[in-house]
Coordinates of C-alpha atoms and ligand atoms in Angstrom, one line a residue:
X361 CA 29.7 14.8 -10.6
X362 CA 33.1 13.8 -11.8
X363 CA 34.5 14.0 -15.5
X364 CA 31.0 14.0 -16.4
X365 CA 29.6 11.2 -14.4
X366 CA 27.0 11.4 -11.8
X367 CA 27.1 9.4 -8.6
X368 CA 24.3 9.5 -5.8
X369 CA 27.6 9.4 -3.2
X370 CA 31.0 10.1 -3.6
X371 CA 33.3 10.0 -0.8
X372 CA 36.7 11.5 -0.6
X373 CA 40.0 9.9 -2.4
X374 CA 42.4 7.8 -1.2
X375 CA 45.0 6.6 -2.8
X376 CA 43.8 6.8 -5.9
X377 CA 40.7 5.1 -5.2
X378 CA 36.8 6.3 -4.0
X379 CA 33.7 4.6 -2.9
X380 CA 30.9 6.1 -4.9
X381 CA 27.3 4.8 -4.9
X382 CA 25.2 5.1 -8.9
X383 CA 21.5 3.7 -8.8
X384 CA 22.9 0.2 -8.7
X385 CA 24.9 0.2 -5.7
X386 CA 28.3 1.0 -4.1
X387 CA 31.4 0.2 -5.8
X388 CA 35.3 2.1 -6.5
X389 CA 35.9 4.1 -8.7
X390 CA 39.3 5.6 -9.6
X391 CA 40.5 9.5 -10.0
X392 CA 39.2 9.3 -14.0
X393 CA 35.7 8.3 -12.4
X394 CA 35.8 4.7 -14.1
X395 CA 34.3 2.0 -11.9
X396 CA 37.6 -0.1 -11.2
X397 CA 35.0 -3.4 -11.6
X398 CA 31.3 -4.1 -12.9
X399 CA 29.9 -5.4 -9.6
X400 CA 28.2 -3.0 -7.4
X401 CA 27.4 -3.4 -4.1
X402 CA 25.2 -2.3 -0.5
X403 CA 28.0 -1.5 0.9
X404 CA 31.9 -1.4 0.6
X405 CA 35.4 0.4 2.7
X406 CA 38.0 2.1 1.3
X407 CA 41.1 -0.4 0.2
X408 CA 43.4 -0.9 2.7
X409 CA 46.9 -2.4 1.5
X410 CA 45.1 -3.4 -1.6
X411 CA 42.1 -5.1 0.0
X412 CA 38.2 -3.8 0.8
X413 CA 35.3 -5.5 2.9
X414 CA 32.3 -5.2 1.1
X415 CA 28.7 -6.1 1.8
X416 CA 26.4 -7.8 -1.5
X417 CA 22.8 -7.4 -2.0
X418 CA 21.8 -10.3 -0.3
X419 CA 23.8 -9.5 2.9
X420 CA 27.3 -11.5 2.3
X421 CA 30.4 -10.0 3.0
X422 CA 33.5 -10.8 0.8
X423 CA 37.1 -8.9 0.8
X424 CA 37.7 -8.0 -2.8
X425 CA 41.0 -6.6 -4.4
X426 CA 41.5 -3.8 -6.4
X427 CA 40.3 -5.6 -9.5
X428 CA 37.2 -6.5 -8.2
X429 CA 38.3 -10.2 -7.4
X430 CA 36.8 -12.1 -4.1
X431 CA 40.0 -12.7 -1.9
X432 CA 37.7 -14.2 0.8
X433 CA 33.7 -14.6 1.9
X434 CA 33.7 -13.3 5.8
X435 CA 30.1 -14.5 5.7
X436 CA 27.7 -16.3 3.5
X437 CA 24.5 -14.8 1.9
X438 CA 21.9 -13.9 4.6
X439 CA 19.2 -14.1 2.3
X440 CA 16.7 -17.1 1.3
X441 CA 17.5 -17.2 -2.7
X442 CA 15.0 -19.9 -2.7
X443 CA 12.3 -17.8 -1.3
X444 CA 13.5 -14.9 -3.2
X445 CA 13.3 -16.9 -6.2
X446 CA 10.1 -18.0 -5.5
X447 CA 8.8 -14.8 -5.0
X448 CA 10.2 -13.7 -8.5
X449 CA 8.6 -16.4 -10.0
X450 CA 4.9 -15.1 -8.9
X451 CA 5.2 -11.3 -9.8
X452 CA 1.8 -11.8 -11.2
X453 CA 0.1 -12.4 -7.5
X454 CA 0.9 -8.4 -7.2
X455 CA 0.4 -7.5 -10.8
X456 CA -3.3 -9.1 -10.6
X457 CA -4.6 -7.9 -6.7
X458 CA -3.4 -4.4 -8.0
X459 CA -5.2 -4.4 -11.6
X460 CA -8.6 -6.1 -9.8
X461 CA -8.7 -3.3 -6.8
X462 CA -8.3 -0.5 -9.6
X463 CA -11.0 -2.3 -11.7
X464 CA -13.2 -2.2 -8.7
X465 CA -12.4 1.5 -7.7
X466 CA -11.8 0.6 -4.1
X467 CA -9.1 3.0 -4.2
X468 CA -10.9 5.6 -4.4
X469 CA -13.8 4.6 -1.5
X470 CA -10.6 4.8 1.2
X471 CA -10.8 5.6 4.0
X472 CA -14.0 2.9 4.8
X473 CA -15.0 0.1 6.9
X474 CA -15.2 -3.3 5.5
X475 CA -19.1 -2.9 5.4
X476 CA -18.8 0.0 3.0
X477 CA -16.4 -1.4 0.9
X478 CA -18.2 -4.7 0.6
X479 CA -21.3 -2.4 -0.1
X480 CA -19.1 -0.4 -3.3
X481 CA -17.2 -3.4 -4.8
X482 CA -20.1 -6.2 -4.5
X483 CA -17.3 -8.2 -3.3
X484 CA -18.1 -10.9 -0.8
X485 CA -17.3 -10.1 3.0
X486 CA -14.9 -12.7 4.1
X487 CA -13.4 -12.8 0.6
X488 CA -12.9 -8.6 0.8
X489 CA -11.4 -9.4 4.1
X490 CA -8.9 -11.5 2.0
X491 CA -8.5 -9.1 -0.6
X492 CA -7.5 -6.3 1.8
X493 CA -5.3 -8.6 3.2
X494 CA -3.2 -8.8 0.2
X495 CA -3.4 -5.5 -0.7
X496 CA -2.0 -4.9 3.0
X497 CA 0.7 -7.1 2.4
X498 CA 1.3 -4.5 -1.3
X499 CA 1.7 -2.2 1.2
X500 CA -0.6 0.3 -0.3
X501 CA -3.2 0.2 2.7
X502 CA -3.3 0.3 6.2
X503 CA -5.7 -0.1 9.0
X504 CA -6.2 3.1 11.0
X505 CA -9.0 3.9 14.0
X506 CA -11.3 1.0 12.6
X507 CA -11.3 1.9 8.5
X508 CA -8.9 1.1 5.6
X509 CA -6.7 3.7 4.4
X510 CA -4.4 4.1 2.0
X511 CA -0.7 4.3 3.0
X512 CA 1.5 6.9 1.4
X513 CA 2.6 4.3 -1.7
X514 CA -0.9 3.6 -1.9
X515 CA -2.1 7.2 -2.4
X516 CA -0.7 6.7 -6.1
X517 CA -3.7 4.6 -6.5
X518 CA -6.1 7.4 -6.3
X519 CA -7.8 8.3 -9.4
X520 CA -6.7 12.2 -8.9
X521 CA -3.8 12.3 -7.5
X522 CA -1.4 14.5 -10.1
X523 CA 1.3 11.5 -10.6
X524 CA -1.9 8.7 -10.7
X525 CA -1.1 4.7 -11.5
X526 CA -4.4 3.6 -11.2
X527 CA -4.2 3.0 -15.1
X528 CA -1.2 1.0 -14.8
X529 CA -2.4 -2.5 -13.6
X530 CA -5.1 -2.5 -16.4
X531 CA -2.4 -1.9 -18.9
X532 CA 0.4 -4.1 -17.0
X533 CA -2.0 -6.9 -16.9
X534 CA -4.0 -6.6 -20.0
X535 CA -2.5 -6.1 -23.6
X536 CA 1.0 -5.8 -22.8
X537 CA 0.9 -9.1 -20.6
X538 CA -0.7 -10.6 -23.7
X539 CA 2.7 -9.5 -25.7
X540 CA 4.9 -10.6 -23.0
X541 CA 3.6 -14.4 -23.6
X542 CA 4.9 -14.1 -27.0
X543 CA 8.4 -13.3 -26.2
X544 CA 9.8 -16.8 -26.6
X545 CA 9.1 -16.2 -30.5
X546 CA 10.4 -12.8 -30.3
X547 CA 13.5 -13.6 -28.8
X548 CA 13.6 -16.0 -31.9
X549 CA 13.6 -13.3 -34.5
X550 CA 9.5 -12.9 -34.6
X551 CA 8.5 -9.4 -35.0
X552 CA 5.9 -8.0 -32.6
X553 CA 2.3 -8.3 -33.5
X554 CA 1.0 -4.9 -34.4
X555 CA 2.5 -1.6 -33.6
X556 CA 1.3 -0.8 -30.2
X557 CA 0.8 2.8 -30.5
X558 CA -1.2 2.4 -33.8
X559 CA -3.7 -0.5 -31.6
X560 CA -4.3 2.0 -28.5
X561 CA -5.0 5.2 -30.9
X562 CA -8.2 3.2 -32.1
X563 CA -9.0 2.7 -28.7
X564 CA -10.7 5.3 -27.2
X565 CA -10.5 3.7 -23.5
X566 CA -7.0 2.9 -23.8
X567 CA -5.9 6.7 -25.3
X568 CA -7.1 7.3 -22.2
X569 CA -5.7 5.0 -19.7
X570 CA -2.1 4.1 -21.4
X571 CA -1.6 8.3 -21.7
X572 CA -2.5 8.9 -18.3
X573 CA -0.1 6.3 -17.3
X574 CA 2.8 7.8 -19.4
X575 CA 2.1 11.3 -17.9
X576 CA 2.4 10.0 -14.5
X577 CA 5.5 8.7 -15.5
X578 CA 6.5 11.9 -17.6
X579 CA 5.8 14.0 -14.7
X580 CA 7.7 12.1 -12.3
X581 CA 11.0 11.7 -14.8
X582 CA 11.1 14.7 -16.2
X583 CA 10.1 17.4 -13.6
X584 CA 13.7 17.7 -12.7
X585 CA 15.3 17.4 -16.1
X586 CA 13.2 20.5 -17.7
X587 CA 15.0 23.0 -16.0
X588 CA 18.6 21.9 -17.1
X589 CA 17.1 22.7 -21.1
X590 CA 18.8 25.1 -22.9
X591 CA 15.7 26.9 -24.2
X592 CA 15.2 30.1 -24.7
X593 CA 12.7 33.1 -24.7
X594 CA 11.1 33.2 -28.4
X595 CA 12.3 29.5 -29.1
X596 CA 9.7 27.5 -31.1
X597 CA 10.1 23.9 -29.3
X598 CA 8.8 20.5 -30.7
X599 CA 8.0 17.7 -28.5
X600 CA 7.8 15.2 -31.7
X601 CA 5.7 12.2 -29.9
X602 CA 5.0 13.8 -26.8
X603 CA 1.6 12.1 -26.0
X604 CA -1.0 14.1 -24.1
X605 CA 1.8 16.5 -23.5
X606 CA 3.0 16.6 -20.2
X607 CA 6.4 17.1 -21.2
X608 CA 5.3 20.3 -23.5
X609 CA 3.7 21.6 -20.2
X610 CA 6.6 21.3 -17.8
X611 CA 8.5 22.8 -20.9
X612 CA 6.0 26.0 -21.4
X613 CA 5.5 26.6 -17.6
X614 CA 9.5 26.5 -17.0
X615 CA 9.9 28.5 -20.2
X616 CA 7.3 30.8 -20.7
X617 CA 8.2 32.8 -23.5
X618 CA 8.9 29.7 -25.8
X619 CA 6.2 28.6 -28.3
X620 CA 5.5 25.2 -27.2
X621 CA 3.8 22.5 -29.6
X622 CA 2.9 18.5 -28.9
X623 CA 3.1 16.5 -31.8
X624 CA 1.7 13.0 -31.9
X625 CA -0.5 10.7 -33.6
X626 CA -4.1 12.5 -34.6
X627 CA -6.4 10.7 -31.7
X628 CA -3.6 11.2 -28.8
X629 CA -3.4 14.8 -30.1
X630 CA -7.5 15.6 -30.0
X631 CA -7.1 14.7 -26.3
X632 CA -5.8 18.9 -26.0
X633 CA -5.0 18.3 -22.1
X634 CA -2.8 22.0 -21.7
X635 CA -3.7 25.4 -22.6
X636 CA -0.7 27.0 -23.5
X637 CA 0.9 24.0 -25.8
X638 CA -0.4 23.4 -29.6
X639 CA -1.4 20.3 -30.7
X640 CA 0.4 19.3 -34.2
X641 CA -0.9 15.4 -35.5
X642 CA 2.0 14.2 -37.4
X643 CA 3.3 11.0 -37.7
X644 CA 6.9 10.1 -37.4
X645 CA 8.1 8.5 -40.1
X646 CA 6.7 11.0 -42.3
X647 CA 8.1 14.0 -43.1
X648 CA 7.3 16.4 -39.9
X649 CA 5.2 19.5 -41.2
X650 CA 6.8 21.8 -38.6
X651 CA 10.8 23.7 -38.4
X652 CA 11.5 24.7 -34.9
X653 CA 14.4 26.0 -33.0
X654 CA 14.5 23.0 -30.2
X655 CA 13.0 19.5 -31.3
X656 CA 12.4 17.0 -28.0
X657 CA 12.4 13.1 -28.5
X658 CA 11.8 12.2 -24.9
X659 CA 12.1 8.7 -24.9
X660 CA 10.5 8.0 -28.4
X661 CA 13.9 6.2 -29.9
X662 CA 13.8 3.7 -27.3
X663 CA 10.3 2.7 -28.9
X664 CA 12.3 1.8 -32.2
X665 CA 15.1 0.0 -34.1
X666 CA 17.9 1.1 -35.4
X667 CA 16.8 1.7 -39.0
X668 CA 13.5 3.2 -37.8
X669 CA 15.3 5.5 -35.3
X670 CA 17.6 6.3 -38.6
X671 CA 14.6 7.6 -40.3
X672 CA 13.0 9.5 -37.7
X673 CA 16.8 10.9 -37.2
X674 CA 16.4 12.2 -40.8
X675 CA 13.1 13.6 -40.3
X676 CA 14.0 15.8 -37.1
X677 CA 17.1 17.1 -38.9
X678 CA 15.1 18.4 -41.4
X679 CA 12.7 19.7 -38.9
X680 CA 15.8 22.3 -37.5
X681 CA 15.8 25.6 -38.4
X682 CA 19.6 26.7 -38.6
X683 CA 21.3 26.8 -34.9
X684 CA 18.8 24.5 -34.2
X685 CA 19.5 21.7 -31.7
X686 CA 17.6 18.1 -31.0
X687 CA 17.4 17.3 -27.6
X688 CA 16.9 13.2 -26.9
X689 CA 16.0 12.2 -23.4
X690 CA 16.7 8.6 -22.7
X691 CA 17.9 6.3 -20.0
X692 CA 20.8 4.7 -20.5
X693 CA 22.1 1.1 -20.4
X694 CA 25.2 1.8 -18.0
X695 CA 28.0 0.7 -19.7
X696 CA 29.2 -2.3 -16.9
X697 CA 26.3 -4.7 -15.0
X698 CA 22.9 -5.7 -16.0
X699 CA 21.2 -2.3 -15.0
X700 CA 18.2 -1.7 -17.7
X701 CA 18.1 -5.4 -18.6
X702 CA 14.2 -5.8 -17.9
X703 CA 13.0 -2.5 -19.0
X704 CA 14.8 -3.6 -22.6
X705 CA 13.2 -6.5 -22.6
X706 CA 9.7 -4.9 -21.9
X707 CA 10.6 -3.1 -25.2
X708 CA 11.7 -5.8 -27.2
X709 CA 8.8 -7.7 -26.5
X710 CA 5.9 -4.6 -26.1
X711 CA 7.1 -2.3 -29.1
X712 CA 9.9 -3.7 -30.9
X713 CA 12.7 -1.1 -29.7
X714 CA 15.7 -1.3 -27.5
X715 CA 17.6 0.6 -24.1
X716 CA 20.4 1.7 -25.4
X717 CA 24.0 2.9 -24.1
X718 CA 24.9 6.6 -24.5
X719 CA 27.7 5.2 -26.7
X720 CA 24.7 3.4 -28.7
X721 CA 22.9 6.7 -28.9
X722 CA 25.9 8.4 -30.0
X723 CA 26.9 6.6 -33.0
X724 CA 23.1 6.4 -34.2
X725 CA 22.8 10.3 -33.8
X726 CA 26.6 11.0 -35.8
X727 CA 25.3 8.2 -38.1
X728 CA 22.6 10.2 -38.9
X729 CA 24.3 13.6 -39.1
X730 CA 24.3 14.8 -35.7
X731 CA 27.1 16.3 -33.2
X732 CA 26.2 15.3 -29.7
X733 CA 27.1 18.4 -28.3
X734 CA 26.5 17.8 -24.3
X735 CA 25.6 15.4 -22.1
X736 CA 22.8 16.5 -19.5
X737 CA 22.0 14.4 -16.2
X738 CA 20.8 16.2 -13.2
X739 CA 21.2 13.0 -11.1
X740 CA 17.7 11.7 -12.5
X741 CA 16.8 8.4 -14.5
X742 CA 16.7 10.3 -17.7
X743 CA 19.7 11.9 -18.8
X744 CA 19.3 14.6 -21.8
X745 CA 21.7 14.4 -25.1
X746 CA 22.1 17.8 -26.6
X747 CA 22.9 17.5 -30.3
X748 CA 23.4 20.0 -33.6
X749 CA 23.5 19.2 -37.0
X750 CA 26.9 18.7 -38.2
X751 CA 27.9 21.6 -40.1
Ligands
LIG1607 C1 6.6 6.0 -25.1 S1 5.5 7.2 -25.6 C2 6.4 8.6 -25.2 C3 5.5 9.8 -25.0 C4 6.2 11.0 -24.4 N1 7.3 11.5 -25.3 C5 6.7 10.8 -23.1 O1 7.9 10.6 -22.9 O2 5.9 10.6 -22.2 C6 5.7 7.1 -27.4 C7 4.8 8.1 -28.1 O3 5.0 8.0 -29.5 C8 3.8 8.2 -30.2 N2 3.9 7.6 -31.5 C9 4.0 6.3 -31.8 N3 4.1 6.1 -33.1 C10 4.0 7.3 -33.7 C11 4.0 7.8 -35.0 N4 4.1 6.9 -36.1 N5 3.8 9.1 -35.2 C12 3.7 10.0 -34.2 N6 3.7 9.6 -32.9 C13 3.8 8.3 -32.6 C14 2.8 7.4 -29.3 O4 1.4 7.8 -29.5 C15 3.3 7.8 -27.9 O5 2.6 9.0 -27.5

């Protein structure tokens, strides 16, 4: 970490200059840990005399100068962009073998022969033989001493494995496919269709399948974020929105002595996954019937405009008991490059709410009468923004 800023890699200075590698890639940064230039790359050398080779993506090699300005290409891309292209264009082909093999439960029949699974699906042999094909090609099975098995990325597609995604496909290709085909009109100013969260809480199947999805992903995000929270023995805590509540169980096991409640819509809240965590139904832009020492919003803004995050800003504030503190987890929109870009556009189209920058986050939590007090980012996706109520 420098001046606050986390890097995967950081090697040493020279010159005034480092190579450090974020999420997106390689790139320079200088002694204040500013990138010197928004690209980021697979590779790049320290500057020599002003210059540095560096490698893109798709396998070119360029000199650059200290500004981030191609002096010269060494070598063109090695990479088909037409076939990569193409194989943007057809993200569905994956989307679609995944969401029919968990719809047929053949994840769960591994390790078997093609007889047996032919036998479980009611799939057709040589069309199986197809299907197992493609699912080989996912890279989420394997042939091993005569059976089909699943490879170690496939083993997410068991049913009980802790960090499951067998839920995913069904959702991914299903209702929130549905609201992707009406992003054209979205990106013209339409407003979604209906609030998505209020649509699956009728749903009984879906409570069940879109929440264990989000605790896969909770579990996965947050596991190593929960121990860099300030919270402390006899702290009442508040996980405002936090769906089944796997965050609210990372949160009691790490802190045992807090008093840990889950607060979410009435349905999502019946579900009572944890012992140890309360269950509090409330609805967010409602006054919350609860005052707690720590409040969590773990990526619940992102779901929501800026007026709607406003009011729900309003809410949690006077949801703090004095010395109290709000803790937002988020990712953030880095502030060079097109990092984020999909996942906000997933939300614009799925729920109406936005990525944001830290910056973004910021002014909507002093606009609202916060202090952010700290930034927290143990190196993971979701970075933690510590805020008190200005005085
Ligand atoms: C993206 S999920 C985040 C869940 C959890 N905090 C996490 O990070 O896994 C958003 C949550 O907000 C809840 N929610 C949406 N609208 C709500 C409302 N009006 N009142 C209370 N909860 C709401 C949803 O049911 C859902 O559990």
């Amino acid at each position: 970490m420098i001046h606050g800023e986390w890097f995967l890699d950081l090697d040493v200075f020279h010159k005034g200059y480092a190579r450090a590698r974020s999420n997106e890639g390689w790139h320079h940064i200088s002694k204040a840990g500013t990138p010197l230039y928004p690209a980021r790359y697979a590779n790049v050398e320290p500057f020599y005399n002003g210059c540095s080779r560096v490698e893109t993506g798709d396998g070119a090699l360029r000199v650059i100068n200290e500004k981030g300005e191609t002096l010269r290409t060494l070598r063109r891309p090695t990479i088909d962009h037409f076939a990569e292209l193409s194989a943007d264009m057809v993200g569905y082909w994956r989307t679609m073998a995944l969401k029919t093999a968990s719809q047929s439960g053949l994840f769960d029949q591994l390790p078997a022969n093609q007889q047996q699974l032919s036998k479980s699906t009611g799939m057709a042999p040589e069309r199986l033989v197809r299907f197992l094909r493609a699912l080989g090609e996912l890279g989420v099975i394997q042939v091993e001493r005569d059976k089909y098995v699943l490879t170690e990325k496939g083993q997410y597609l068991r049913s009980d494995h802790p960090k499951t995604l067998v839920s995913a496909p069904e959702e991914y290709g299903g209702d929130l496919l549905r609201r992707w085909e009406r992003l054209p009109a979205i990106l013209k100013g339409a407003d979604v269709d209906q609030d998505i969260f209020d649509e699956i809480s009728h749903d009984e199947e879906r409570v069940k399948a879109h929440h264990e999805m989000l605790a896969s992903y909770a579990l996965h995000d947050y596991a190593p974020v929960v121990p860099l929270l300030n919270i402390n023995a006899g702290d009442v805590v508040f996980d405002a929105a936090g769906g089944t509540g796997t965050l609210s169980s990372l949160v009691k096991r790490r802190f045992p002595e807090a008093d840990v409640y889950c607060g979410d819509k009435t349905e999502i809240t019946q579900q009572q996954l944890y012992d140890g965590v309360h269950y509090l139904p409330f609805d967010l832009f409602e006054p919350w019937p609860i005052c707690v020492d720590k409040l969590l919003l773990a990526r619940v803004l992102h779901d929501w405009n800026d007026k709607q995050v406003a009011l729900i800003l309003q809410h949690a504030k006077a949801a703090l008991r004095p010395g109290g503190e709000l803790l937002v987890l988020e990712m953030f929109l880095p502030k060079l490059g097109f990092g984020g870009g999909l996942c906000d556009l997933h939300l614009l189209a799925v729920t109406g709410g936005q990525e944001r920058s830290e910056d973004h986050y910021s002014d909507l939590l002093h606009n609202a009468g916060f202090d952010v007090v700290e930034t927290v980012n143990g190196g993971s996706l979701v970075s933690v923004l510590r805020c008190r109520p200005k005085p």
